[in-house]
mmCIF file of C-alpha atoms in Angstrom:
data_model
loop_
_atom_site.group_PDB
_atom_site.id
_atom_site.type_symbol
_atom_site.label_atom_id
_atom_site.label_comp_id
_atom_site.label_asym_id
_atom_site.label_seq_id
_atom_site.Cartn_x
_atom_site.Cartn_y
_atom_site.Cartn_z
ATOM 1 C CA UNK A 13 -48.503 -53.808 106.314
ATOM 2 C CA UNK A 14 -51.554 -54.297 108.339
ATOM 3 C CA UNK A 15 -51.937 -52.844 112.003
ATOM 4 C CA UNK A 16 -51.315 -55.973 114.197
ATOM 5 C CA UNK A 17 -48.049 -56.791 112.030
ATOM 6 C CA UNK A 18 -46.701 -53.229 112.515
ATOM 7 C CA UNK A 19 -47.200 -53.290 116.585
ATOM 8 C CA UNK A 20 -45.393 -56.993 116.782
ATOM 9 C CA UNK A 21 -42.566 -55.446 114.275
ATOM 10 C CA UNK A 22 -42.586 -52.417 116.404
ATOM 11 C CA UNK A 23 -42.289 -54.686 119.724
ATOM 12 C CA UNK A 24 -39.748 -57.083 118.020
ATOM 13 C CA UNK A 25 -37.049 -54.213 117.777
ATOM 14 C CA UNK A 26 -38.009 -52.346 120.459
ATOM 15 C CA UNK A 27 -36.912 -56.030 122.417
ATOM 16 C CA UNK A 28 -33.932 -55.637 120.528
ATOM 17 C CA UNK A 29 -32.516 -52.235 121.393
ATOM 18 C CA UNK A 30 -32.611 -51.064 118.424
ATOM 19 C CA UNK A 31 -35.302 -48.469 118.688
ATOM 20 C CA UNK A 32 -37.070 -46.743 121.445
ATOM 21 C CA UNK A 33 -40.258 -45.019 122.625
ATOM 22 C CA UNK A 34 -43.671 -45.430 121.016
ATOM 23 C CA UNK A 35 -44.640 -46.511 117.583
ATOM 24 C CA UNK A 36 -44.976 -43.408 115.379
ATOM 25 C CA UNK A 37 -48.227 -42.923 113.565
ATOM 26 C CA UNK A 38 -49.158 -44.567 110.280
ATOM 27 C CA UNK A 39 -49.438 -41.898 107.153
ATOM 28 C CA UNK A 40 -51.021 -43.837 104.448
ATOM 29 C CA UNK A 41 -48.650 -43.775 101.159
ATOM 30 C CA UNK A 42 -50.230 -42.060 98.281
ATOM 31 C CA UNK A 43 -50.485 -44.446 95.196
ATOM 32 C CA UNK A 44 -47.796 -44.043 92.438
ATOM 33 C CA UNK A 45 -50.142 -42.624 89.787
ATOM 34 C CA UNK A 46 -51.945 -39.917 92.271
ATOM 35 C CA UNK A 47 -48.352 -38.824 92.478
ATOM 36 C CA UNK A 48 -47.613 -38.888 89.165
ATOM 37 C CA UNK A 49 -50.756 -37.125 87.870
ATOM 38 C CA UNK A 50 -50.022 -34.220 90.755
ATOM 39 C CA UNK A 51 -46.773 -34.211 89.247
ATOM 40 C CA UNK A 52 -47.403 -33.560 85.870
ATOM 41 C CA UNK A 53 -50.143 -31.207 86.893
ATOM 42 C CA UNK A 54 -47.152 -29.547 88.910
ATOM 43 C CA UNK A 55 -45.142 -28.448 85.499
ATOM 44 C CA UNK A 56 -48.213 -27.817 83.321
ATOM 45 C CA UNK A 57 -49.001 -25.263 85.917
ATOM 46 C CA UNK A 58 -45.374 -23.957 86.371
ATOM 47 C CA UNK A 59 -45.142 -23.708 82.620
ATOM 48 C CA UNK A 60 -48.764 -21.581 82.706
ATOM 49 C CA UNK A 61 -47.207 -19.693 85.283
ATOM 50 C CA UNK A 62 -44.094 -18.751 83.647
ATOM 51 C CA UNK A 63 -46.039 -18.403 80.499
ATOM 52 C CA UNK A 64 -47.989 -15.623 81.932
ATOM 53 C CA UNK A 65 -45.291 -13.784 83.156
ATOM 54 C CA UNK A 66 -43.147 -13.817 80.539
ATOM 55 C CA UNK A 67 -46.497 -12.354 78.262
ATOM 56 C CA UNK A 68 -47.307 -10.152 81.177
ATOM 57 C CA UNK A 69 -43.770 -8.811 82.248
ATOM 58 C CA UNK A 70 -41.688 -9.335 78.891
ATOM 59 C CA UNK A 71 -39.897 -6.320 79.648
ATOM 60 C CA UNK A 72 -38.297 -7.815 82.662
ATOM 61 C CA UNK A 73 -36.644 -10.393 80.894
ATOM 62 C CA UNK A 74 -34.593 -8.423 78.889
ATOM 63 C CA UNK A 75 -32.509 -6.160 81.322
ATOM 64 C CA UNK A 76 -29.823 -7.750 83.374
ATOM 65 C CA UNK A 77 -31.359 -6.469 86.713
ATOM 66 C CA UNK A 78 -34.960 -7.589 85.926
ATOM 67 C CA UNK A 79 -33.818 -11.091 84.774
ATOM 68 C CA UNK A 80 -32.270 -10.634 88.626
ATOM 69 C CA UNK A 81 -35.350 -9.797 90.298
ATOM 70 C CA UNK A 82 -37.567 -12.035 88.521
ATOM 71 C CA UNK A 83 -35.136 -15.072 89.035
ATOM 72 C CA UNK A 84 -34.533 -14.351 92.994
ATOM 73 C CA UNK A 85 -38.337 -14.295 93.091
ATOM 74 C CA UNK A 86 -39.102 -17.339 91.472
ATOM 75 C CA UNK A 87 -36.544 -19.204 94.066
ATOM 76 C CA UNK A 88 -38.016 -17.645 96.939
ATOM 77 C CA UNK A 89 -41.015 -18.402 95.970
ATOM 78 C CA UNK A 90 -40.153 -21.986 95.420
ATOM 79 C CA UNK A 91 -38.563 -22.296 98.737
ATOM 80 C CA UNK A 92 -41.747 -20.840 100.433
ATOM 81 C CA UNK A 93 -43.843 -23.851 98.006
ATOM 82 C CA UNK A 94 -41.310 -26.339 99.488
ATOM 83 C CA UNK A 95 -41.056 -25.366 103.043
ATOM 84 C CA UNK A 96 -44.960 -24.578 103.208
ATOM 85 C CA UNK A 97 -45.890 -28.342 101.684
ATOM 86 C CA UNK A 98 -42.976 -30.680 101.773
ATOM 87 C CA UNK A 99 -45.516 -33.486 101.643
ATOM 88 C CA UNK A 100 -46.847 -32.716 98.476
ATOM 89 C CA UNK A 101 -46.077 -33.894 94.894
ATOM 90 C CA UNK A 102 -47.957 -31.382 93.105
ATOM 91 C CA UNK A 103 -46.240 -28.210 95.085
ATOM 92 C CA UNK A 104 -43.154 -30.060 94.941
ATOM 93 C CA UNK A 105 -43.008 -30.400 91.089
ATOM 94 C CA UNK A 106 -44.250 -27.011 91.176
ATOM 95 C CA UNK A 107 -41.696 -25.169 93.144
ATOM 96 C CA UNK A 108 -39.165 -27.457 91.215
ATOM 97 C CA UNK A 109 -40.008 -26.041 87.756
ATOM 98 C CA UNK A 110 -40.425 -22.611 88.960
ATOM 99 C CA UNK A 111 -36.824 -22.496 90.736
ATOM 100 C CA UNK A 112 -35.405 -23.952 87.496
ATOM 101 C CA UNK A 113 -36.939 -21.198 85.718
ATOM 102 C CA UNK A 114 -35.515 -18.830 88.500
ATOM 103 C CA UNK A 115 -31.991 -20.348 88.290
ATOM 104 C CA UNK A 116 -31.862 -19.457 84.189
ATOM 105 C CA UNK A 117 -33.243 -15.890 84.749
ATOM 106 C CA UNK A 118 -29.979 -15.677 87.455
ATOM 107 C CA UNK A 119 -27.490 -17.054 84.826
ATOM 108 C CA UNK A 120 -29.281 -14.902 82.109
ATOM 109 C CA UNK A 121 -28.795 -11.999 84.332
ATOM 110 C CA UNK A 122 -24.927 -13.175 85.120
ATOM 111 C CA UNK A 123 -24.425 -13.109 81.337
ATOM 112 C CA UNK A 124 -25.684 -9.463 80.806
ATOM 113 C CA UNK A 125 -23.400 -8.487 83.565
ATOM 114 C CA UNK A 126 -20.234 -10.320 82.813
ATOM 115 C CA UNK A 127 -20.027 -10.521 78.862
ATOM 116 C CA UNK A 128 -17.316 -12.604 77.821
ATOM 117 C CA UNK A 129 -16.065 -13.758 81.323
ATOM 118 C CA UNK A 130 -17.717 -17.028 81.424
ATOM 119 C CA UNK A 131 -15.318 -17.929 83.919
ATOM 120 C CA UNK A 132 -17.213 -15.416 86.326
ATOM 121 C CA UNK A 133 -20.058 -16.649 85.619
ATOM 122 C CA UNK A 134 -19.708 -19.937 86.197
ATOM 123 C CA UNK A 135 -17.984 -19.253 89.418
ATOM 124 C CA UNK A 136 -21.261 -16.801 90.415
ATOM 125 C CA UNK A 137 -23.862 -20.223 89.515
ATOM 126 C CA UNK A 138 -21.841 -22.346 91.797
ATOM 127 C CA UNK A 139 -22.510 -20.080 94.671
ATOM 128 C CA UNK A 140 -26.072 -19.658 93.670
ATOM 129 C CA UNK A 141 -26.175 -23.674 93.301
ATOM 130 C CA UNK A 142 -25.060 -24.218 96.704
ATOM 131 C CA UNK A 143 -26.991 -21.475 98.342
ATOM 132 C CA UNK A 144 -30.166 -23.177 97.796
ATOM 133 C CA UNK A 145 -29.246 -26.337 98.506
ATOM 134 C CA UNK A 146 -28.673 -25.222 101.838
ATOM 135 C CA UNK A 147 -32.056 -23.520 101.790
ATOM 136 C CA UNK A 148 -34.440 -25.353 99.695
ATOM 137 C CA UNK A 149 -35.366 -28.387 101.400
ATOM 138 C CA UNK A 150 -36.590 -30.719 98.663
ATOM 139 C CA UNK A 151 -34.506 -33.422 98.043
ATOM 140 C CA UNK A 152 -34.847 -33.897 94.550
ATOM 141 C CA UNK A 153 -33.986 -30.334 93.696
ATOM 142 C CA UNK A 154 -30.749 -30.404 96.289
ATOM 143 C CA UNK A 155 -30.097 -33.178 93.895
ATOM 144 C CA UNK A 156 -30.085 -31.023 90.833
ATOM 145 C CA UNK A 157 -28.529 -28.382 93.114
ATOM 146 C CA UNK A 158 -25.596 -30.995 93.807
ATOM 147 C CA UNK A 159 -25.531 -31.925 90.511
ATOM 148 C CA UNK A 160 -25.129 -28.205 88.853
ATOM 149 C CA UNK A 161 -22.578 -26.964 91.459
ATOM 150 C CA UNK A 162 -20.289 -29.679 90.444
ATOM 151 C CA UNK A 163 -21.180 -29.018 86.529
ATOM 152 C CA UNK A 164 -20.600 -25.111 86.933
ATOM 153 C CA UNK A 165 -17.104 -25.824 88.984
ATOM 154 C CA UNK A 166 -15.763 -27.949 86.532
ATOM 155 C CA UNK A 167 -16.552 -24.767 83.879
ATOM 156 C CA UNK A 168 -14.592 -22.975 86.262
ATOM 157 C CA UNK A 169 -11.406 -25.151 86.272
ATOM 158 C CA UNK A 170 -11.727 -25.349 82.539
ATOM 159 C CA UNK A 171 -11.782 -21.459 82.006
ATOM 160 C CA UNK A 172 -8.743 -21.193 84.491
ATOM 161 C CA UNK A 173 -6.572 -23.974 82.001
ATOM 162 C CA UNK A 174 -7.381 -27.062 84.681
ATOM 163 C CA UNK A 175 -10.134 -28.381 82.917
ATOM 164 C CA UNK A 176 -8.321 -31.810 82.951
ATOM 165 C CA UNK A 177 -7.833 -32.014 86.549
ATOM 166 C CA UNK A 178 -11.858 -31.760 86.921
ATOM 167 C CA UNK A 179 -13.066 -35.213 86.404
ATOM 168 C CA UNK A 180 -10.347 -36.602 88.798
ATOM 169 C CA UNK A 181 -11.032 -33.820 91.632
ATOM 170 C CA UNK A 182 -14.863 -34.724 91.035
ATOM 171 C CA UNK A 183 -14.744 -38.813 91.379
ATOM 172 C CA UNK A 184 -12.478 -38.257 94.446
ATOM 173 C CA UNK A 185 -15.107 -36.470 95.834
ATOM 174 C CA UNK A 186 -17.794 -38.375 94.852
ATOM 175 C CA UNK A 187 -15.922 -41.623 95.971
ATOM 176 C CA UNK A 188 -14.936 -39.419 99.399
ATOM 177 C CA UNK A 189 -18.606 -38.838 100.238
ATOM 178 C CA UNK A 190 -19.913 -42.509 99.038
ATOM 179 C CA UNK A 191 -17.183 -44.588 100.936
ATOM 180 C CA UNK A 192 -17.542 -42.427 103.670
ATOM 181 C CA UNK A 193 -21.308 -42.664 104.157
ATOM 182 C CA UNK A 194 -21.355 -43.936 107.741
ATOM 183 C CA UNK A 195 -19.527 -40.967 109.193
ATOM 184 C CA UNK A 196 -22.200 -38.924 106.558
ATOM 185 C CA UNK A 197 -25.286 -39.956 108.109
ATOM 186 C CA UNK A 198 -25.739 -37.340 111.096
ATOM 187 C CA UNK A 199 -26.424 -35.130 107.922
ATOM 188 C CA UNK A 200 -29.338 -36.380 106.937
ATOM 189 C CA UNK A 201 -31.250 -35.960 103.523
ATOM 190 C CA UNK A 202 -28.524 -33.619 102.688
ATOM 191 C CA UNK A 203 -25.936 -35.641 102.232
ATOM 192 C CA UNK A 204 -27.595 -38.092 100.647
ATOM 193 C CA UNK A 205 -28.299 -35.700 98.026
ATOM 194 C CA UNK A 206 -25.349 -34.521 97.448
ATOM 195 C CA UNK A 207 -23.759 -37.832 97.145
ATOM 196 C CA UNK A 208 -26.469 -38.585 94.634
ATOM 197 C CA UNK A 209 -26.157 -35.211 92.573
ATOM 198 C CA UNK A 210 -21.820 -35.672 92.577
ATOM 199 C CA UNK A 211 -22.653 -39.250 91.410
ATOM 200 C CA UNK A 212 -24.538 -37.658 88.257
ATOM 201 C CA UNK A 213 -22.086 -35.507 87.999
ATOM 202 C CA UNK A 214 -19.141 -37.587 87.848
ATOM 203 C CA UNK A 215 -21.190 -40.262 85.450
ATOM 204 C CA UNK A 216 -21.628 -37.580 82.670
ATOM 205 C CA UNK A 217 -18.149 -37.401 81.433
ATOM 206 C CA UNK A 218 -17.777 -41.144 80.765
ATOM 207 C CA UNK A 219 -21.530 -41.171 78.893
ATOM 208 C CA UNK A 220 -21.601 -38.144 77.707
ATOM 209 C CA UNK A 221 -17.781 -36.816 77.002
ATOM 210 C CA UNK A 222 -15.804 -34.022 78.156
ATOM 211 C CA UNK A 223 -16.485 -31.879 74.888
ATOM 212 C CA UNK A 224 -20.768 -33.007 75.070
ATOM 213 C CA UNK A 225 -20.935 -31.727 78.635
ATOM 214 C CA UNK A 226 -18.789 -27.967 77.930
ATOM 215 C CA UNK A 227 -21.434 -25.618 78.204
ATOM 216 C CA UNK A 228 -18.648 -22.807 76.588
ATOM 217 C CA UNK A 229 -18.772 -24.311 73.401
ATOM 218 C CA UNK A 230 -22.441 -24.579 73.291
ATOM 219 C CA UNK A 231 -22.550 -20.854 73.942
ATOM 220 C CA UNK A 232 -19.928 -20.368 71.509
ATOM 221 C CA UNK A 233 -17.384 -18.444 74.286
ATOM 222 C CA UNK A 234 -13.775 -20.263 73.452
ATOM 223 C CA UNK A 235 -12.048 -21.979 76.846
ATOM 224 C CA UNK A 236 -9.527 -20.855 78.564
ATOM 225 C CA UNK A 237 -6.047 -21.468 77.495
ATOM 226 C CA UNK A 238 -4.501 -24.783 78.532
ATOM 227 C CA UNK A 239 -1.225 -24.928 80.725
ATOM 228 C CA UNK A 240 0.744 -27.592 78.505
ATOM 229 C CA UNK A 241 0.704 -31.329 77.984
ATOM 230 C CA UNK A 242 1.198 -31.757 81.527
ATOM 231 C CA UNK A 243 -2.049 -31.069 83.029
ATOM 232 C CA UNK A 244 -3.868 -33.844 80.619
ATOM 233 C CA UNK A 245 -1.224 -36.199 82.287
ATOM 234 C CA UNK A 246 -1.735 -34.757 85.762
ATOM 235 C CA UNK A 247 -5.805 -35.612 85.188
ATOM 236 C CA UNK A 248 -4.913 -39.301 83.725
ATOM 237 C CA UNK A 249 -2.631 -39.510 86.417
ATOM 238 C CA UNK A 250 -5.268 -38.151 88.783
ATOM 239 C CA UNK A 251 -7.518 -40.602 87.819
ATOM 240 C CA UNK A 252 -5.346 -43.497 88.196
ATOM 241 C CA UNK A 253 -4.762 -42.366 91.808
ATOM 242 C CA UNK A 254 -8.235 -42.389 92.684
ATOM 243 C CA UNK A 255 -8.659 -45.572 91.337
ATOM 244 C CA UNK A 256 -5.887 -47.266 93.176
ATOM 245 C CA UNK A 257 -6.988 -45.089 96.315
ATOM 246 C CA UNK A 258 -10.821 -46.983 96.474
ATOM 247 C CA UNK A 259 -9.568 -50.054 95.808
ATOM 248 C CA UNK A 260 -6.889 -49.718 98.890
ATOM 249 C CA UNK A 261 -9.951 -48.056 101.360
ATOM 250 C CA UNK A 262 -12.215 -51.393 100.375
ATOM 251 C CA UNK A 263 -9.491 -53.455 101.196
ATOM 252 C CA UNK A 264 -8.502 -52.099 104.702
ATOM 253 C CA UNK A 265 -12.050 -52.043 105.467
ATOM 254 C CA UNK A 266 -12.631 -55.769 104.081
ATOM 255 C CA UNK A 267 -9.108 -56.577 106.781
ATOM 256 C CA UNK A 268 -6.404 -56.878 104.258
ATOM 257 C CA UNK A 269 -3.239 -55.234 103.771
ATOM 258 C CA UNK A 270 -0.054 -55.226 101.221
ATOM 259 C CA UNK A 271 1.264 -58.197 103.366
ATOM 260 C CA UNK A 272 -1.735 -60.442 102.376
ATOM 261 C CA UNK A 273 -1.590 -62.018 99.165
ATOM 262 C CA UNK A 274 -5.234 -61.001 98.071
ATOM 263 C CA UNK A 275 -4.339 -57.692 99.250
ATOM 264 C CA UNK A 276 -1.289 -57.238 97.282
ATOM 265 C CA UNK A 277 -2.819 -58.926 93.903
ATOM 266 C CA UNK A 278 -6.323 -56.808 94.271
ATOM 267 C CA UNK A 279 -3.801 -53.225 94.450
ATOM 268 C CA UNK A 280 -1.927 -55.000 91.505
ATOM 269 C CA UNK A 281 -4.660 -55.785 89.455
ATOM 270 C CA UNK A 282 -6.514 -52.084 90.159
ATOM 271 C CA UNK A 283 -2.997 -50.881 89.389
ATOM 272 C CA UNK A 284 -2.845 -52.582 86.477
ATOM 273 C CA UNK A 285 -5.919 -51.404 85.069
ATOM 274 C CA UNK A 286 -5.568 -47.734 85.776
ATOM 275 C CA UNK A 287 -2.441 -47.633 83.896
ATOM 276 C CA UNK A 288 -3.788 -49.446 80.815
ATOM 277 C CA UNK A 289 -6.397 -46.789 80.908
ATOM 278 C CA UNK A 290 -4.461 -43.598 80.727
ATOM 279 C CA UNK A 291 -5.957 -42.677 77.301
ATOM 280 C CA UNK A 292 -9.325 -43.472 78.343
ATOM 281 C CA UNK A 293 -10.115 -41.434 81.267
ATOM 282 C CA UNK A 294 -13.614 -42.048 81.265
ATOM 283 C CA UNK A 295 -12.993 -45.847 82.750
ATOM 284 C CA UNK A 296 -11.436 -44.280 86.066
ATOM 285 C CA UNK A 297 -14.967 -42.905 87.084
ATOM 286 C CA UNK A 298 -17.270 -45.280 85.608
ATOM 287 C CA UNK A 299 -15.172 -48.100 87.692
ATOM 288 C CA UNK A 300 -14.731 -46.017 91.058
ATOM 289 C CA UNK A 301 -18.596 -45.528 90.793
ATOM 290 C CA UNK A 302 -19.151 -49.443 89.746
ATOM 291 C CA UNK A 303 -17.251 -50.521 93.062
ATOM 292 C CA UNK A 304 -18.552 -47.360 95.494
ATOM 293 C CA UNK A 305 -22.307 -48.898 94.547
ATOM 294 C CA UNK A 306 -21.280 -52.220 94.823
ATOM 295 C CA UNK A 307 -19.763 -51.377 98.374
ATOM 296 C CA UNK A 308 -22.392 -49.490 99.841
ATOM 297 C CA UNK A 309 -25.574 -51.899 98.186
ATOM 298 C CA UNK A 310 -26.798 -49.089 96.009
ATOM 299 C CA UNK A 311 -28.346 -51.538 92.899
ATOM 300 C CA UNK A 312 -29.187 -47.832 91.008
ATOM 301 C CA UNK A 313 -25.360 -46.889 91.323
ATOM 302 C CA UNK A 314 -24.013 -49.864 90.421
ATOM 303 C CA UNK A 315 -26.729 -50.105 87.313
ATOM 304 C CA UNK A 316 -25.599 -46.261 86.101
ATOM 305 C CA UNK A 317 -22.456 -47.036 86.653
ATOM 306 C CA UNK A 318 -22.514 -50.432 84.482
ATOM 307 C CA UNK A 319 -24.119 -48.225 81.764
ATOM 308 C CA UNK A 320 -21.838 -45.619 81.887
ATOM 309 C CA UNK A 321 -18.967 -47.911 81.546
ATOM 310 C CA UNK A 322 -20.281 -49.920 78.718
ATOM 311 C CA UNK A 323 -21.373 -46.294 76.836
ATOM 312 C CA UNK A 324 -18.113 -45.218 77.507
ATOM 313 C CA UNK A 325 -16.506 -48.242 76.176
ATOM 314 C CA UNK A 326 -18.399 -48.699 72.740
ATOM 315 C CA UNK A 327 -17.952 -45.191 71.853
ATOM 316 C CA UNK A 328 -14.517 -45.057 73.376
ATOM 317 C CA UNK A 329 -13.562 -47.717 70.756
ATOM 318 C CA UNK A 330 -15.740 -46.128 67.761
ATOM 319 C CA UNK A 331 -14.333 -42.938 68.275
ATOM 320 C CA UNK A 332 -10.796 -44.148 68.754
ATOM 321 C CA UNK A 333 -8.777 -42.513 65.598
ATOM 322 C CA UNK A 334 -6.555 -45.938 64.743
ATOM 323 C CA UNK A 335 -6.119 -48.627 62.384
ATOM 324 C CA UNK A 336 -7.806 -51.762 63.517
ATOM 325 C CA UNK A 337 -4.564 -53.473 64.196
ATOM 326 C CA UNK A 338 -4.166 -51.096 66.635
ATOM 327 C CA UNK A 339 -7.667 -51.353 68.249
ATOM 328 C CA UNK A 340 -6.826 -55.027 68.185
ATOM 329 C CA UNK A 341 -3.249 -54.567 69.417
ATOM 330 C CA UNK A 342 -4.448 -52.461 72.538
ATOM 331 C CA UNK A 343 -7.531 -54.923 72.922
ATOM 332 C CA UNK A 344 -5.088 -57.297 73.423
ATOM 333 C CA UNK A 345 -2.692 -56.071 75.760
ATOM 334 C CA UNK A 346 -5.177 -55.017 78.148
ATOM 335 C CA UNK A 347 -7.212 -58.671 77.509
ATOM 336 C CA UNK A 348 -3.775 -60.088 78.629
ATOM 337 C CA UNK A 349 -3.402 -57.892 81.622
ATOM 338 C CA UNK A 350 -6.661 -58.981 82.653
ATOM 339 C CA UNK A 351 -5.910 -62.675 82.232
ATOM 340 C CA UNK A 352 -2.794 -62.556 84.116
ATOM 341 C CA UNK A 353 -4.712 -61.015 87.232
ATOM 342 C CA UNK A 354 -7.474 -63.882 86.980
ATOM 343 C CA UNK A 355 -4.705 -66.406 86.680
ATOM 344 C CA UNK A 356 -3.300 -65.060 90.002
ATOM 345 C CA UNK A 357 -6.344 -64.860 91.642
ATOM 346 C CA UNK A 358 -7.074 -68.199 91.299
ATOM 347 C CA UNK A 359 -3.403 -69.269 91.640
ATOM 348 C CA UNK A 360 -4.522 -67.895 95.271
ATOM 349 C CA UNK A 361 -7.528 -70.176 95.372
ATOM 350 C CA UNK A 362 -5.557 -73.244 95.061
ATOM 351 C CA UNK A 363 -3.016 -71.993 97.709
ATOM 352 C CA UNK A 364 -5.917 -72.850 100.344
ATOM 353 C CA UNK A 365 -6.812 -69.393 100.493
ATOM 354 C CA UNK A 366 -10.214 -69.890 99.776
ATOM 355 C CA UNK A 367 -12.205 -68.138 102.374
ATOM 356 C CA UNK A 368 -9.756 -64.811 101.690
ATOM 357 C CA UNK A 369 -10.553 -65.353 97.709
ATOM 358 C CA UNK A 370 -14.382 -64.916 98.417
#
């Protein structure tokens, strides 16, 4: 945008009342590739870095306190890189990859300590997750930050025998802090963030499975003991509720209510779905994330959230240990459910309810 056309656009909302004082100073935007390039430059030298000091210090990397020492330094020093040049890509990439490397000398060290307790040590990450994402200020890594806190907590619950209940306490977070963006926005960067890192978070079970995404079985530490039958129906169940629960905050915020007929055959139809999808928790989340982007104009949500859905879908249905008839059976019950809400829908649309139909 040229000079003259900033001032006038400056003037134009200044008339308005939307804005005040004087026009802030142009910063010219660095081209996309300059960016890139000091990006990639930014790990090759991290990796260099790390390189050297694990050559150089190889000793500290194999006692629990060293791993300690050498990890709390990295972060700090990564904080310093961000806080020092928060403007630039190549620092910023940088102190990313560095704090990374940090964060796995911590969690190395937390393994030493605690053995076998992998419950402790997944509880110890989640503080160490959300202690720098209140004091790095990078937004991409308070993404990642985000994003690990809620992967570490969910190892927590899962240790404990609650695993089940994660992915429902998760989306009705995630939902909480997307719906709820408005009220959000005196936090800044932050809260973006975090809304972006719980929306990762919440995505990975329906792309990548429950089982995919347990970091215990990758390290070959058993979980903890389930509490019955009743806690996978308390997560389904879970699930459902949070479903039904966004679909009754769009509505109230959209004007309608139980007593409306839109109302009452949007719950009903949400309803319906939820309960058709009680063996396939991985729909809950995809959908609550399909309709939180679609609500709040996020096109990247609503695209991850279409992907996730479809991935979770296909191998949902691949994976699914039943005859065909069955496949076909349950294919067509929910096919039919989905019909019959359609029908009513536009049964509305005929009613003259148009301009309530959409």
């Amino acid at each position: 945008m040229s000079a003259p056309t900033r001032a006038e656009t400056w003037s134009r909302i200044v008339a308005a009342g939307i804005v005040t004082g004087e026009m802030p100073p142009h910063r010219p935007r660095v081209p996309w590739y300059v960016r890139l390039l000091q990006g990639v430059t930014g790990w090759l030298g991290a990796l260099f870095l790390l390189a050297f000091l694990g050559n150089t210090f190889a000793f500290l990397f194999t006692d629990a306190v060293g791993a300690f020492l050498v990890g709390a330094a990295a972060c700090v020093g990564a904080a310093i890189a961000f806080r020092r040049y928060p403007e630039s890509d190549f620092a910023g990439q940088l102190g990313f990859a560095v704090s990374l490397a940090g964060q796995s000398l911590l969690g190395y060290g937390f393994w030493q300590l605690l053995g076998e307790h992998f419950g402790l040590l997944a509880a110890a990450m989640v503080t160490v997750e959300i202690g720098l994402f209140i004091l790095v200020p990078n937004y991409v890594h308070r993404v990642w930050n985000a994003w690990a806190a809620a992967f570490f907590a969910w190892h927590v619950l899962l240790q404990m025998g609650f695993g089940p209940l994660g992915p429902g306490l998760l989306t009705a977070v995630f939902a909480w802090m997307w719906l709820e963006e408005p009220e959000l926005a005196h936090y800044g960067e932050r809260a973006h963030a975090a809304a972006w890192g719980l929306a990762l978070a919440t995505l990975q079970f329906p792309i990548c499975g429950r089982r995919v995404c347990d970091l215990s079985v990758l390290l070959g530490w058993p979980a903890g003991d389930s509490l019955g039958v009743w806690v996978e129906w308390a997560g389904s169940m879970l699930l459902v509720a949070v479903l039904v629960a966004v679909v009754w905050r769009l509505l109230r915020r959209e004007g309608h209510s139980l007593s409306t007929r839109p109302g009452a055959v949007a719950l009903a139809g949400a309803s319906i779905l939820a309960i058709t999808s009680l063996k396939a928790p991985g729909f809950s989340p995809a959908m609550v994330a399909l309709l939180a982007g679609f609500s709040a104009g996020s096109r990247e949500l609503t695209a991850l959230a279409v992907f996730a859905l479809v991935a979770y879908l296909t191998r949902y249905y691949y994976a699914l240990e039943a005859p065909l008839l069955d496949k076909a059976l349950l294919m067509m019950i929910t096919g039919g459910a989905l019909l019959l809400v359609a029908l009513a829908q536009r049964e509305l649309c005929t009613c003259g309810l148009e301009e309530d139909c959409g």
